[in-house]
Short mmCIF file of C-alpha atoms in Angstrom, two decimals:
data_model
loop_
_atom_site.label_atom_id
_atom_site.label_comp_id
_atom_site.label_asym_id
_atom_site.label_seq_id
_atom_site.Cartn_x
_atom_site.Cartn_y
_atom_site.Cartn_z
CA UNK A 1 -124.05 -49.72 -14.13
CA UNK A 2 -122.71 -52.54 -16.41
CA UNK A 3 -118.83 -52.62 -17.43
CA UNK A 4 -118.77 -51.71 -21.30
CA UNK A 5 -115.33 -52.37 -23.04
CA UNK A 6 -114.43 -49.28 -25.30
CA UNK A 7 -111.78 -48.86 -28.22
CA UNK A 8 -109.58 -45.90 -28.82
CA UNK A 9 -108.87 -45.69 -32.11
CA UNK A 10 -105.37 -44.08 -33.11
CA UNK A 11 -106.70 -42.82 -36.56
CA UNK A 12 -109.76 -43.66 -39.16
CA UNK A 13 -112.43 -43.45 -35.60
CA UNK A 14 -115.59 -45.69 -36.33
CA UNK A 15 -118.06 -43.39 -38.33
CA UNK A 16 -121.79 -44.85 -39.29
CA UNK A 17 -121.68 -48.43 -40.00
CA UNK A 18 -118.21 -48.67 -40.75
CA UNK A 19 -116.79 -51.55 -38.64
CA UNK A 20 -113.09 -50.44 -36.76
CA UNK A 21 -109.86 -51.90 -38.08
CA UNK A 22 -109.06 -54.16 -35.86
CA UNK A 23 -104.61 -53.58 -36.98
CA UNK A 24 -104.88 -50.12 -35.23
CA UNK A 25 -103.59 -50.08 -31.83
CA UNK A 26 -105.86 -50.66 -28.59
CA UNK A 27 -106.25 -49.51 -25.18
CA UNK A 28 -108.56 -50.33 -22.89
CA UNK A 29 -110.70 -47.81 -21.30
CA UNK A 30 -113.18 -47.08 -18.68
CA UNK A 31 -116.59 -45.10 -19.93
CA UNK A 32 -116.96 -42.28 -17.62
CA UNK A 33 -121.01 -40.73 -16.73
CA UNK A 34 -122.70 -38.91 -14.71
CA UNK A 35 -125.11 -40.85 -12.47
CA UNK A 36 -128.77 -42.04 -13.97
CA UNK A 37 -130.43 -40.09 -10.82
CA UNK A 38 -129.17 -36.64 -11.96
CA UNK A 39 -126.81 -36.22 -8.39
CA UNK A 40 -123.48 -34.11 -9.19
CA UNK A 41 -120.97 -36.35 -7.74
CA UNK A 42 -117.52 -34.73 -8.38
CA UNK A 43 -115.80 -38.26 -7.93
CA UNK A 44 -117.25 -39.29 -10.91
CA UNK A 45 -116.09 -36.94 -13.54
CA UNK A 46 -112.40 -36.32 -15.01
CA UNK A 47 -109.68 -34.94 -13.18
CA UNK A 48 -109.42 -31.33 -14.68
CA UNK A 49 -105.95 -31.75 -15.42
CA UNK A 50 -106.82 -34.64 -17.36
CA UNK A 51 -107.75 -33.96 -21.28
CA UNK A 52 -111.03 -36.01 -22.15
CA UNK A 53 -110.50 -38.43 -25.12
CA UNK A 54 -112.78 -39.44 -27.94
CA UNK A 55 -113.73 -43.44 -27.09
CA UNK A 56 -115.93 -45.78 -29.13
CA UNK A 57 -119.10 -47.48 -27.07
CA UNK A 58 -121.53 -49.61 -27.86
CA UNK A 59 -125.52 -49.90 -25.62
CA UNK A 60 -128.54 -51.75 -27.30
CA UNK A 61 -126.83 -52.01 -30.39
CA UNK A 62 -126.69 -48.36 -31.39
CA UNK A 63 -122.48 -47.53 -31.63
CA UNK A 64 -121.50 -44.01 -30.37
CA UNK A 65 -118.65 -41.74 -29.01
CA UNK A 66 -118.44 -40.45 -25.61
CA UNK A 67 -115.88 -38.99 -23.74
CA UNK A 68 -113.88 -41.25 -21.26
CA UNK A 69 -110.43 -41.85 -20.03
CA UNK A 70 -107.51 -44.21 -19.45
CA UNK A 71 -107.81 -46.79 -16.86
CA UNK A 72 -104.54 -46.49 -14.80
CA UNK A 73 -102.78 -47.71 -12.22
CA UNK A 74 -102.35 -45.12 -9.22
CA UNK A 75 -98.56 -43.44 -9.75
CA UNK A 76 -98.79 -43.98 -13.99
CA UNK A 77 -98.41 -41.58 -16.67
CA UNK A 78 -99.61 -42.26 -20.17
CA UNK A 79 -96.69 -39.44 -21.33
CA UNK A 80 -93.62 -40.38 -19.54
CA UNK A 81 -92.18 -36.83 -20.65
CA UNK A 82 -94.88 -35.20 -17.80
CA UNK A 83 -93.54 -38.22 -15.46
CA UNK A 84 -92.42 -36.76 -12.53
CA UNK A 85 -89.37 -39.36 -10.87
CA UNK A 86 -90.33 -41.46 -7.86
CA UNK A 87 -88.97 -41.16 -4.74
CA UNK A 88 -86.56 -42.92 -3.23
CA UNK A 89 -86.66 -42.86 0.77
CA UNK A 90 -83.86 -46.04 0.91
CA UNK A 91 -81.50 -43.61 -0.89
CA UNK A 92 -82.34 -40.86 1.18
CA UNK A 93 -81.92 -42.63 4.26
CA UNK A 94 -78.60 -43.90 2.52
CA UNK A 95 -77.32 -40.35 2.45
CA UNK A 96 -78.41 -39.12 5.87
CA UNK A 97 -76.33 -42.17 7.12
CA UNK A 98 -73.20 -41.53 5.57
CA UNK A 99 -73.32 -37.51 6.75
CA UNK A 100 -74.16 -39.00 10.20
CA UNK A 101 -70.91 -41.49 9.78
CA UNK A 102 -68.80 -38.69 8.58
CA UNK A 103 -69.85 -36.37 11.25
CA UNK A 104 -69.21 -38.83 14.33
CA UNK A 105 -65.81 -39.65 12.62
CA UNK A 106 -64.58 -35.59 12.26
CA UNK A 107 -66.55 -34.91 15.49
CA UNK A 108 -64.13 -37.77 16.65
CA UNK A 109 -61.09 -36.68 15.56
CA UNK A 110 -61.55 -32.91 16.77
CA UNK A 111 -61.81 -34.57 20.36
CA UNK A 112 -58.24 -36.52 19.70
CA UNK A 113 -56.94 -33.21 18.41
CA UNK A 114 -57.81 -31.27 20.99
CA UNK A 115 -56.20 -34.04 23.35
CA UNK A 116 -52.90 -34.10 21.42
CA UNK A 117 -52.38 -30.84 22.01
CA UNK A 118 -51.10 -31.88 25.32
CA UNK A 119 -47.83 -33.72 24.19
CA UNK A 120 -46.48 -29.79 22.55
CA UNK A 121 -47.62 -28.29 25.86
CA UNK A 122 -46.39 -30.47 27.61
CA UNK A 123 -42.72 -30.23 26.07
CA UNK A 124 -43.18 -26.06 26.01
CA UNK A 125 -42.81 -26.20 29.63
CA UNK A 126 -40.58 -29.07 30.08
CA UNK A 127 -37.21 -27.53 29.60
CA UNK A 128 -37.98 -24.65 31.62
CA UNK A 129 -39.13 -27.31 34.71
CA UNK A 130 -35.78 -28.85 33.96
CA UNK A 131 -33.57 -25.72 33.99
CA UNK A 132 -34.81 -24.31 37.21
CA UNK A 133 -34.04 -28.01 38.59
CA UNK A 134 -31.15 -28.23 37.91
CA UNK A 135 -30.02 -24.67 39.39
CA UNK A 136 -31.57 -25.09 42.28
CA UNK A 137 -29.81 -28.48 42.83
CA UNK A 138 -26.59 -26.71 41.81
CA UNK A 139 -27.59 -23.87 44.44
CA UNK A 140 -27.88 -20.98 41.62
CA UNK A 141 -30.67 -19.64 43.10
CA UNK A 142 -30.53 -16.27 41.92
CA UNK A 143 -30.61 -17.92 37.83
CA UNK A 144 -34.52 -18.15 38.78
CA UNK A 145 -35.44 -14.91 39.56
CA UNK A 146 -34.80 -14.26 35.60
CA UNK A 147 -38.77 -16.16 35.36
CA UNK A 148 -40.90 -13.47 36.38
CA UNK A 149 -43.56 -15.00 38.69
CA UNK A 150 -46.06 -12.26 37.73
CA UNK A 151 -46.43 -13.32 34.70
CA UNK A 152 -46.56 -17.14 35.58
CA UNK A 153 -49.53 -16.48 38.23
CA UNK A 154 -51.53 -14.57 35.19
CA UNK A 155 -50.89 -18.22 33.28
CA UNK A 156 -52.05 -20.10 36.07
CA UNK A 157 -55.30 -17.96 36.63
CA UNK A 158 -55.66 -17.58 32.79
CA UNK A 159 -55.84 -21.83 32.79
CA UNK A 160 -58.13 -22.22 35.91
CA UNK A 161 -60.62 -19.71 34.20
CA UNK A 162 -60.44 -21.77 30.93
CA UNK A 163 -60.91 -25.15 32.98
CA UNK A 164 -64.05 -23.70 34.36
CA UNK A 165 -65.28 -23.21 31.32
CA UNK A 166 -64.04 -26.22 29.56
CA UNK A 167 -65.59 -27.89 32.84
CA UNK A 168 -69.06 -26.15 32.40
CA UNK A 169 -69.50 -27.65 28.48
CA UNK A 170 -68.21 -31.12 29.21
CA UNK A 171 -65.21 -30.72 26.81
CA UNK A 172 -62.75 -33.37 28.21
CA UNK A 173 -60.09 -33.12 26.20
CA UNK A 174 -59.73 -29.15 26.70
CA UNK A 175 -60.30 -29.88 30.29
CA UNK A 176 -56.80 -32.24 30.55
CA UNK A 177 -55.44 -29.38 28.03
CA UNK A 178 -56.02 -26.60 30.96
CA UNK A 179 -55.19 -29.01 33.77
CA UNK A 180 -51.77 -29.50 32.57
CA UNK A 181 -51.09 -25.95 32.10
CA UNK A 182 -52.33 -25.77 35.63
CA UNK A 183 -50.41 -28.33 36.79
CA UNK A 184 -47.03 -27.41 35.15
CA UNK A 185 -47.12 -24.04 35.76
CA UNK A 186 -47.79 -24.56 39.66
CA UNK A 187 -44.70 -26.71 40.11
CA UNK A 188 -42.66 -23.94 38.36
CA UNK A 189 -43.81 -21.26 41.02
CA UNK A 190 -42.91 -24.28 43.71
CA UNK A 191 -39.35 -23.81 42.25
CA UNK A 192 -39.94 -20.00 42.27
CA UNK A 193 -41.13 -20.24 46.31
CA UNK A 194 -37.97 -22.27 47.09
CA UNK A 195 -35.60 -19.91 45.43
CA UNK A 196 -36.90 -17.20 47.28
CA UNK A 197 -37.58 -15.87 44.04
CA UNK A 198 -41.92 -15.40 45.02
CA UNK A 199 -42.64 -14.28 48.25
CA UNK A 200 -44.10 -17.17 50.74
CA UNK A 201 -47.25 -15.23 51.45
CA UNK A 202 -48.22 -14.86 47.65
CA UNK A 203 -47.14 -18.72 47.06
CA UNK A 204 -49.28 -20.32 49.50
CA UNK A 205 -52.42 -17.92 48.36
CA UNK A 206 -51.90 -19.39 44.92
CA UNK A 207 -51.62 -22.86 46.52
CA UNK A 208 -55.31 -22.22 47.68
CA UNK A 209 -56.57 -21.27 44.71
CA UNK A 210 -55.18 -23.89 43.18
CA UNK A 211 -55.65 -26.98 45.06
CA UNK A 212 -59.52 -25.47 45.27
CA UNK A 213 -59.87 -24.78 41.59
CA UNK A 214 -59.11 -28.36 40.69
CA UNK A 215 -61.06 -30.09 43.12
CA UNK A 216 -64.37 -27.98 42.60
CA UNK A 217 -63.73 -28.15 38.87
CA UNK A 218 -63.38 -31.76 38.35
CA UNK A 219 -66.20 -32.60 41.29
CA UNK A 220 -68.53 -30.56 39.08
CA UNK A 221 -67.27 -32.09 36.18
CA UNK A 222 -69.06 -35.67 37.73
CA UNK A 223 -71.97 -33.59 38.82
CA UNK A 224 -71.16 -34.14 42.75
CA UNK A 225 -70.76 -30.61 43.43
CA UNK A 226 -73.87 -28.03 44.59
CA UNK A 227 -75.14 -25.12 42.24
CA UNK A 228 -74.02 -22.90 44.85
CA UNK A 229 -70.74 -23.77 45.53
CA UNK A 230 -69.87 -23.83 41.61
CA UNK A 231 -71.73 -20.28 41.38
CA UNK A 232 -69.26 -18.86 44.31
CA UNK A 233 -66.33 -19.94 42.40
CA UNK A 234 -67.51 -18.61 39.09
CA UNK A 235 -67.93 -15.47 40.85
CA UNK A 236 -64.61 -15.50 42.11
CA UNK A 237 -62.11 -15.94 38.78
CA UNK A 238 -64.71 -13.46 37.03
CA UNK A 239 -63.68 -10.91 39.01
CA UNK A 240 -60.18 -12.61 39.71
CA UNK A 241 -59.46 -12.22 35.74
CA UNK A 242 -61.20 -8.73 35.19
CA UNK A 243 -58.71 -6.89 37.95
CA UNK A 244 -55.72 -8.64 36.18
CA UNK A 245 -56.14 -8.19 32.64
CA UNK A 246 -56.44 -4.18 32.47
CA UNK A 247 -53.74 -4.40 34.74
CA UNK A 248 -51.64 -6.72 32.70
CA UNK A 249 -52.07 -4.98 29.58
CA UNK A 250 -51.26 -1.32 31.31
CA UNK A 251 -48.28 -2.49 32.78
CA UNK A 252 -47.03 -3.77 29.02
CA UNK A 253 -46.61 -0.15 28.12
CA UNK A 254 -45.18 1.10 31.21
CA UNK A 255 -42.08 2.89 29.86
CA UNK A 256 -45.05 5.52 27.56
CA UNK A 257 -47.55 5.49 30.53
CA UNK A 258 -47.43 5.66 33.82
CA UNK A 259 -46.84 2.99 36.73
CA UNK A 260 -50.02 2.59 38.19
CA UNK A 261 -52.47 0.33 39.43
CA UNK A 262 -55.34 2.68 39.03
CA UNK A 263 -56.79 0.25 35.87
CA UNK A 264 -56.78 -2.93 37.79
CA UNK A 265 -58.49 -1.70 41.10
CA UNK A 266 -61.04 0.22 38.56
CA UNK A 267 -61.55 -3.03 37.26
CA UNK A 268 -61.97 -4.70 40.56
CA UNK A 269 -64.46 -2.61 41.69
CA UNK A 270 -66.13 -3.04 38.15
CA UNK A 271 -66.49 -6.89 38.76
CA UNK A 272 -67.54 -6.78 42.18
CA UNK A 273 -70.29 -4.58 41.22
CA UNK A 274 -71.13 -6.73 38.47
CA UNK A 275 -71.08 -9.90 40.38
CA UNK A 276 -73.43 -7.96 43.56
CA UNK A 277 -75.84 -7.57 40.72
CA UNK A 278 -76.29 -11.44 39.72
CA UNK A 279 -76.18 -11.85 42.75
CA UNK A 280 -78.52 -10.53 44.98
CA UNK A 281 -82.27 -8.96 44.55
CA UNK A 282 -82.79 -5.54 45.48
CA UNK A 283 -83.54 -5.02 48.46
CA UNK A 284 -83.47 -8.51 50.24
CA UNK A 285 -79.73 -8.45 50.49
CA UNK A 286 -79.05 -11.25 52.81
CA UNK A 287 -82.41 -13.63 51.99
CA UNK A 288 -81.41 -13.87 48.43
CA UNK A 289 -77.21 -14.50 49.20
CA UNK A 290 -78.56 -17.05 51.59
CA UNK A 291 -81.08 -18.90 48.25
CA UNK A 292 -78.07 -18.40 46.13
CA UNK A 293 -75.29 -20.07 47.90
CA UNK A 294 -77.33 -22.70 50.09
CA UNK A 295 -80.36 -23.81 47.79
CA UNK A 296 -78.10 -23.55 44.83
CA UNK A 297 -80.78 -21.75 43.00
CA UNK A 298 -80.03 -19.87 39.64
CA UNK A 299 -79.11 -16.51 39.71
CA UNK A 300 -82.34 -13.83 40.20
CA UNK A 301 -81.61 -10.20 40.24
CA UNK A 302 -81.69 -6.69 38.22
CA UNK A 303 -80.03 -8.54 34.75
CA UNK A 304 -81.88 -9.87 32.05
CA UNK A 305 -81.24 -13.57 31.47
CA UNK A 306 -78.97 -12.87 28.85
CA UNK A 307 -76.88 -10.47 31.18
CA UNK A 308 -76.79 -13.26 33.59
CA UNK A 309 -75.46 -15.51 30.02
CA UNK A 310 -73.42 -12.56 29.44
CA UNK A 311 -71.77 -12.33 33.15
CA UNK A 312 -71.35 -15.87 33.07
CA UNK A 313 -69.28 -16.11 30.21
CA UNK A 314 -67.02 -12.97 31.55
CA UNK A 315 -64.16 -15.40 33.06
CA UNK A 316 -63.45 -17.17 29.95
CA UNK A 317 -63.56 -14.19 27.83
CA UNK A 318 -61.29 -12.23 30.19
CA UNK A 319 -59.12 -15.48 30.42
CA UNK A 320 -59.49 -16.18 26.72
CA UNK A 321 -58.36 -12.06 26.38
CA UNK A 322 -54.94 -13.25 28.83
CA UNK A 323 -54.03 -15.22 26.53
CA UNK A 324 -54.69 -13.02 23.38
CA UNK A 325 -52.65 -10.00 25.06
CA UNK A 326 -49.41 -12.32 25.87
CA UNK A 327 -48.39 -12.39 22.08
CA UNK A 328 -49.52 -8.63 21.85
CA UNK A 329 -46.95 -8.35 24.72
CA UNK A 330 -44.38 -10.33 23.05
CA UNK A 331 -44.56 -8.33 19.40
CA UNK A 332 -44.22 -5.08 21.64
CA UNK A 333 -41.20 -6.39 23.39
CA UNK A 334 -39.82 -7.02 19.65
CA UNK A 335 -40.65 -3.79 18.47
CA UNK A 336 -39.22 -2.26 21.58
CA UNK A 337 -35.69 -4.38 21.67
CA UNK A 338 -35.34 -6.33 18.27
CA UNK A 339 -32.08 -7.79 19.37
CA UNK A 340 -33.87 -9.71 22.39
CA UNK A 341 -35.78 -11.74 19.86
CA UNK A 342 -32.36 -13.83 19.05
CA UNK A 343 -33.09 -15.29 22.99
CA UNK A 344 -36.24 -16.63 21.88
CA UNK A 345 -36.46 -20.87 21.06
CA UNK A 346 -37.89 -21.57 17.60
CA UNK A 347 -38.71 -25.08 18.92
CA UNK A 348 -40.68 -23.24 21.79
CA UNK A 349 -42.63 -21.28 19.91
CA UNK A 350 -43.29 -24.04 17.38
CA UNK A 351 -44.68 -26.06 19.49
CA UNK A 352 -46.67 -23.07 21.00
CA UNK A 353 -48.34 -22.71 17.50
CA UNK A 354 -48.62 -26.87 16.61
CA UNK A 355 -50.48 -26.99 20.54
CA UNK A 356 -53.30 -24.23 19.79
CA UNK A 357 -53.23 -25.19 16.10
CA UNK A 358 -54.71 -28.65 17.24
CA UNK A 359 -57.62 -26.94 19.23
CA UNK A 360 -58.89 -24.93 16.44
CA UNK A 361 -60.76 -27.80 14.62
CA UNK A 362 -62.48 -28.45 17.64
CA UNK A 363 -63.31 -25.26 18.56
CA UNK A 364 -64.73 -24.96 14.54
CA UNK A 365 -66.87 -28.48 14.60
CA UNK A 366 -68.66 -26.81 17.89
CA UNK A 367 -68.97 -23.77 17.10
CA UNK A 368 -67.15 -22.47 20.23
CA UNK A 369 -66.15 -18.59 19.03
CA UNK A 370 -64.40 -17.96 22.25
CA UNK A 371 -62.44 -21.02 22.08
CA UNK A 372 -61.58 -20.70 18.37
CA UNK A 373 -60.78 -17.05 18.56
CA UNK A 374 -57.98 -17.85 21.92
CA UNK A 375 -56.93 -20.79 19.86
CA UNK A 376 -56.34 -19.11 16.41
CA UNK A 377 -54.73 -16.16 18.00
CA UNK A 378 -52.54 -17.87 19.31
CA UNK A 379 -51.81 -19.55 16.41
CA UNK A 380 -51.20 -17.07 14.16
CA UNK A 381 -49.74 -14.10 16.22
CA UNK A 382 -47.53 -15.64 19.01
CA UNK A 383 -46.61 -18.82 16.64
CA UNK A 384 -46.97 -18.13 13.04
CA UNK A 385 -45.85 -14.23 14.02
CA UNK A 386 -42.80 -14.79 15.81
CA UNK A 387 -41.05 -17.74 13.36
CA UNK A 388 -41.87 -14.56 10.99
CA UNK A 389 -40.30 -12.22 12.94
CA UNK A 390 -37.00 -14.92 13.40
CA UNK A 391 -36.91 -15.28 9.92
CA UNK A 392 -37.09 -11.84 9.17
CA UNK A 393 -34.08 -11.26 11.42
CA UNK A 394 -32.10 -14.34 10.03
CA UNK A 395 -32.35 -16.23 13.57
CA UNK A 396 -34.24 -19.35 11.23
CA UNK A 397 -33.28 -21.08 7.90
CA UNK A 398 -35.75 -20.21 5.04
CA UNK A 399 -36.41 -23.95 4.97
CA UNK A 400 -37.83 -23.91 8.44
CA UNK A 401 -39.69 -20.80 7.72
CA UNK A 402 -41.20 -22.34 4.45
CA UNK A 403 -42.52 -25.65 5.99
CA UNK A 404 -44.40 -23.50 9.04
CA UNK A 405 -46.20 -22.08 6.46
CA UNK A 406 -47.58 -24.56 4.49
CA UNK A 407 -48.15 -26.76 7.11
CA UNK A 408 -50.36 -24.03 8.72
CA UNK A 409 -51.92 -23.19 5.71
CA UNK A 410 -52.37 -26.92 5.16
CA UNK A 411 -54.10 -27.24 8.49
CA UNK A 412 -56.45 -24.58 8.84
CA UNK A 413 -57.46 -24.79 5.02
CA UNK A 414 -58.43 -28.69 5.91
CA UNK A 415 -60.08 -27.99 9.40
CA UNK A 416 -62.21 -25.56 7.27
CA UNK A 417 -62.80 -27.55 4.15
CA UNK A 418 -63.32 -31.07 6.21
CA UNK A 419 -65.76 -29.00 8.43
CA UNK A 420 -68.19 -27.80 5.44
CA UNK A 421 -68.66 -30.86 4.25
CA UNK A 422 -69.66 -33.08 7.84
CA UNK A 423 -71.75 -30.18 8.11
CA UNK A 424 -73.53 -29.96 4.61
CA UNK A 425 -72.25 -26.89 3.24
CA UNK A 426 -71.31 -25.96 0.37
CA UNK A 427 -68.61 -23.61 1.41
CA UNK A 428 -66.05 -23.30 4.16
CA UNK A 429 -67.51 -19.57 4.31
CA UNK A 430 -70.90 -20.82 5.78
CA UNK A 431 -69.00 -23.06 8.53
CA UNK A 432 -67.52 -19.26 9.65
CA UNK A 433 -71.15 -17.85 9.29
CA UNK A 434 -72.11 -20.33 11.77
CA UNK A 435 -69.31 -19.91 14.25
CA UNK A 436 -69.87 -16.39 14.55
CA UNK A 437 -73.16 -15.88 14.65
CA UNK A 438 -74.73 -19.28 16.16
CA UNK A 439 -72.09 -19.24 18.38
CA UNK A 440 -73.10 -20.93 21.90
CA UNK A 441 -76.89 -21.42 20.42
#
C-alpha cells in the first residue's frame, strides 16, 4: 500500500473544494485500513483505548476524510496529563543500595555491642575475684563462705547453656560474652574450693563440666566436632538446667513453702523422659542410641520435627529462665528484708544493666526472642528495678537516679527506632511484630 501524507486540521476541516489553511497547525499522521483482500487482521486497526480522529486524505485526486491516528514513538503520549511517569531502575537500585549500606553498618554495630558488653561484665565480677583474694592471702577463710556457691554453680550452668546456644547460631560476640561469665565465675568457686567453703567432691564435678563444655563448644564452633558428640551434650545441660530451675525458684520461697527437693527431681525425671524420646525409636532401643551417638545422625523418634525444634531449644530457654528468676529472687529478698538492700553496690548493678542493655540491639536486629527477652529482663528488672528500689530508699542521689533513666530510655528508644528503619518499616511497632512472631524463622 503506498504511504499517503494526511493533515489534521485543528478547526475549519477541508469541506468540498475548499483548499486547507495552510496557518492552522499540523501533525503528521499515518492512514489506517483494513487490508484490500477482505482478511480481519487485528494488528491493523486502532488500539481500543485509542479515540479515532477525523484526518484529511487525498487518492486519484478525489479529497476525503477517513479515520486514522497519530504516528508515535513507542512510550509517547499525545496528552501528557494521561502520561504515566517512567521508571527509573538506576534510582531504584540507588535506594536498595543505601538500605543494604545501612543495614551492614547497624548489623555491624549490634555485633560490637554485643562484644562491649564484656568490659561491664567483666568489672561486675572483678571486685568480688579481688576480695576473696585478698582474704584468702590474709588467711580469712571463713569471709568466703558469705558467697553462696549454690548460687554461683546455677551462674556457671546458666552461661554454659547460653554458650551452647550462642555456639549453635554462630553469634561470636555472645559466645566471648558467655565464656567470660564462664570463665570468671569458675575461678571464683576455685577460691570457694580452697577456702573449704565448696566441698572437693562438688568442685572437681564442676571442673568436668566445665573444662568439657568449653572445649566441645568452641570445637563445634569450627565445625571439628561430630553430630553426635554435640547432640550428647545438648542432651545433657537440657536436662542439667530443667532439674535446677524448679528447684531454684522453690527454694526462693522457702520460709512460705516447704524445704524440699520434690520439684527438682520431678523435673529431672521430666527431662530425662523428654530427652529418651528424641532420642531413641520405639522399640529399637539400642540400634537407634548406637545411629544417634556414632553416625551423628539427626534425631528420629515419637516427636514431630518441631518437638525435636522445640526440645532443642529447652536449654537456652531454661538457662535464659535462670537468669530471668535471679532478679525475681533479688526483688523478693527486698520485699522480704528492705534494710538489706543498703548492702547492695549501685556501681554493680549499673553495670549489670549497661552489660545486658548492650545485647538487646543485637538480639532486636536478629530477631532472637529468647535472647532479647533474657537481655531486656535483665535490664529492666535486676538493673533499672533495683537503682529504683535504692532511690526509693534514699541509698542513691536523685541525680544518679535521673541519668539511669534517660539513658535507658535513650537506648532502647534508639535500638528500636534505628532498627525500623535498616529494616524498612515504618514503625518501631512492626520491628516487635517481627521479633515475636518470626522469631527463629
Amino acid at each position: 500500500m503506498q504511504s499517503q501524507v494526511l493533515f489534521f486540521f485543528m478547526a475549519n476541516p477541508y469541506c468540498g473544494t475548499q483548499k486547507p489553511s495552510l496557518s492552522l497547525p499540523l501533525l503528521l499522521l499515518r492512514h489506517e485500513r483494513l487490508p484490500l483482500n477482505n482478511t480481519f487482521n487485528p494488528l491493523s486497526l486502532p488500539s481500543p483505548n485509542q479515540k479515532p480522529i477525523l484526518c484529511f486524505s487525498s487518492r486519484n485526486g478525489v479529497p476525503r476524510f477517513t479515520q486514522c491516528r497519530a504516528l508515535r514513538r513507542p512510550g509517547f503520549s499525545i496528552n501528557a496529563l494521561h502520561s504515566d511517569v517512567p521508571h527509573d531502575p538506576f534510582h531504584q537500585r540507588s535506594v536498595d543500595l543505601e538500605r543494604n549500606k545501612k543495614y551492614e553498618q547497624w548489623n555491624s554495630l549490634t555485633s560490637k555491642f554485643s562484644g562491649a558488653a564484656n568490659i561491664p561484665f567483666l568489672l561486675l565480677q572483678l571486685p568480688q575475684i579481688i576480695l576473696n583474694a585478698q582474704n584468702l592471702l590474709a588467711g580469712n577463710k571463713a569471709a568466703l563462705f558469705a558467697v553462696p556457691w549454690l548460687g554461683m554453680l546455677t551462674s556457671l550452668l546458666g552461661n554454659l547453656s547460653l554458650l551452647s546456644y550462642f555456639a549453635k547460631k554462630r553469634e561470636k560476640e555472645a559466645m566471648v560474652v558467655q565464656t567470660l561469665g564462664v570463665v570468671s565465675t569458675f575461678v571464683v568457686l576455685v577460691q570457694l574450693a580452697l577456702a573449704e567453703a565448696m566441698p572437693l567432691p562438688h568442685f572437681l564435678a564442676t571442673s568436668v563440666v566445665v573444662a568439657s563444655g568449653l572445649i566441645l563448644n568452641f570445637t563445634n564452633y569450627f565445625g571439628l566436632l561430630n553430630a553426635g558428640i554435640w547432640g550428647f551434650w545438648e542432651d545433657f545441660i537440657t536436662v542439667g538446667g530443667l532439674s535446677v530451675l524448679p528447684q531454684i525458684m522453690w527454694s526462693t520461697f522457702v520460709p512460705y513453702v516447704p524445704n524440699s527437693i520434690i520439684p527438682g527431681t520431678t523435673a529431672f525425671v521430666i527431662a530425662v523422659l523428654a530427652v529418651i524420646m528424641v532420642i531413641f525409636l520405639f522399640p529399637l532401643f539400642i540400634f537407634q542410641t548406637i545411629r544417634r551417638y556414632y553416625t551423628g545422625k539427626a534425631r528420629t523418634g515419637k516427636l514431630s520435627e518441631e518437638g525435636v525444634r522445640f526440645v532443642g531449644l529447652i536449654s537456652g530457654w531454661t538457662a535464659t529462665f535462670l537468669f530471668m528468676w535471679m532478679p525475681v529472687s533479688q526483688m523478693w529478698t527486698n520485699f522480704l528484708n528492705p534494710e538489706n538492700i543498703r548492702g547492695l553496690s549501685a556501681l554493680s548493678i549499673l553495670l549489670a544493666m549497661i552489660g545486658n542493655g548492650l545485647m538487646i540491639p543485637r538480639a532486636l536486629f536478629i530477631r532472637d526472642f529468647m535472647w532479647f527477652l533474657g537481655s531486656a529482663w535483665a535490664t529492666l528488672l535486676y538493673g533499672y528495678g533495683n537503682i529504683a528500689c535504692l532511690y526509693f530508699f534514699k541509698i542513691i542521689r536523685m541525680e544518679f537516679f535521673v541519668a539511669a533513666t534517660v539513658g535507658l530510655v535513650s537506648w532502647i528508644g534508639t535500638a528500636f527506632w534505628r532498627d525500623a528503619v535498616v529494616h524498612g518499616h515504618g514503625s518501631p511497632l512492626a520491628s516487635v511484630q517481627d521479633l515475636v512472631f518470626k522469631s527463629g524463622k
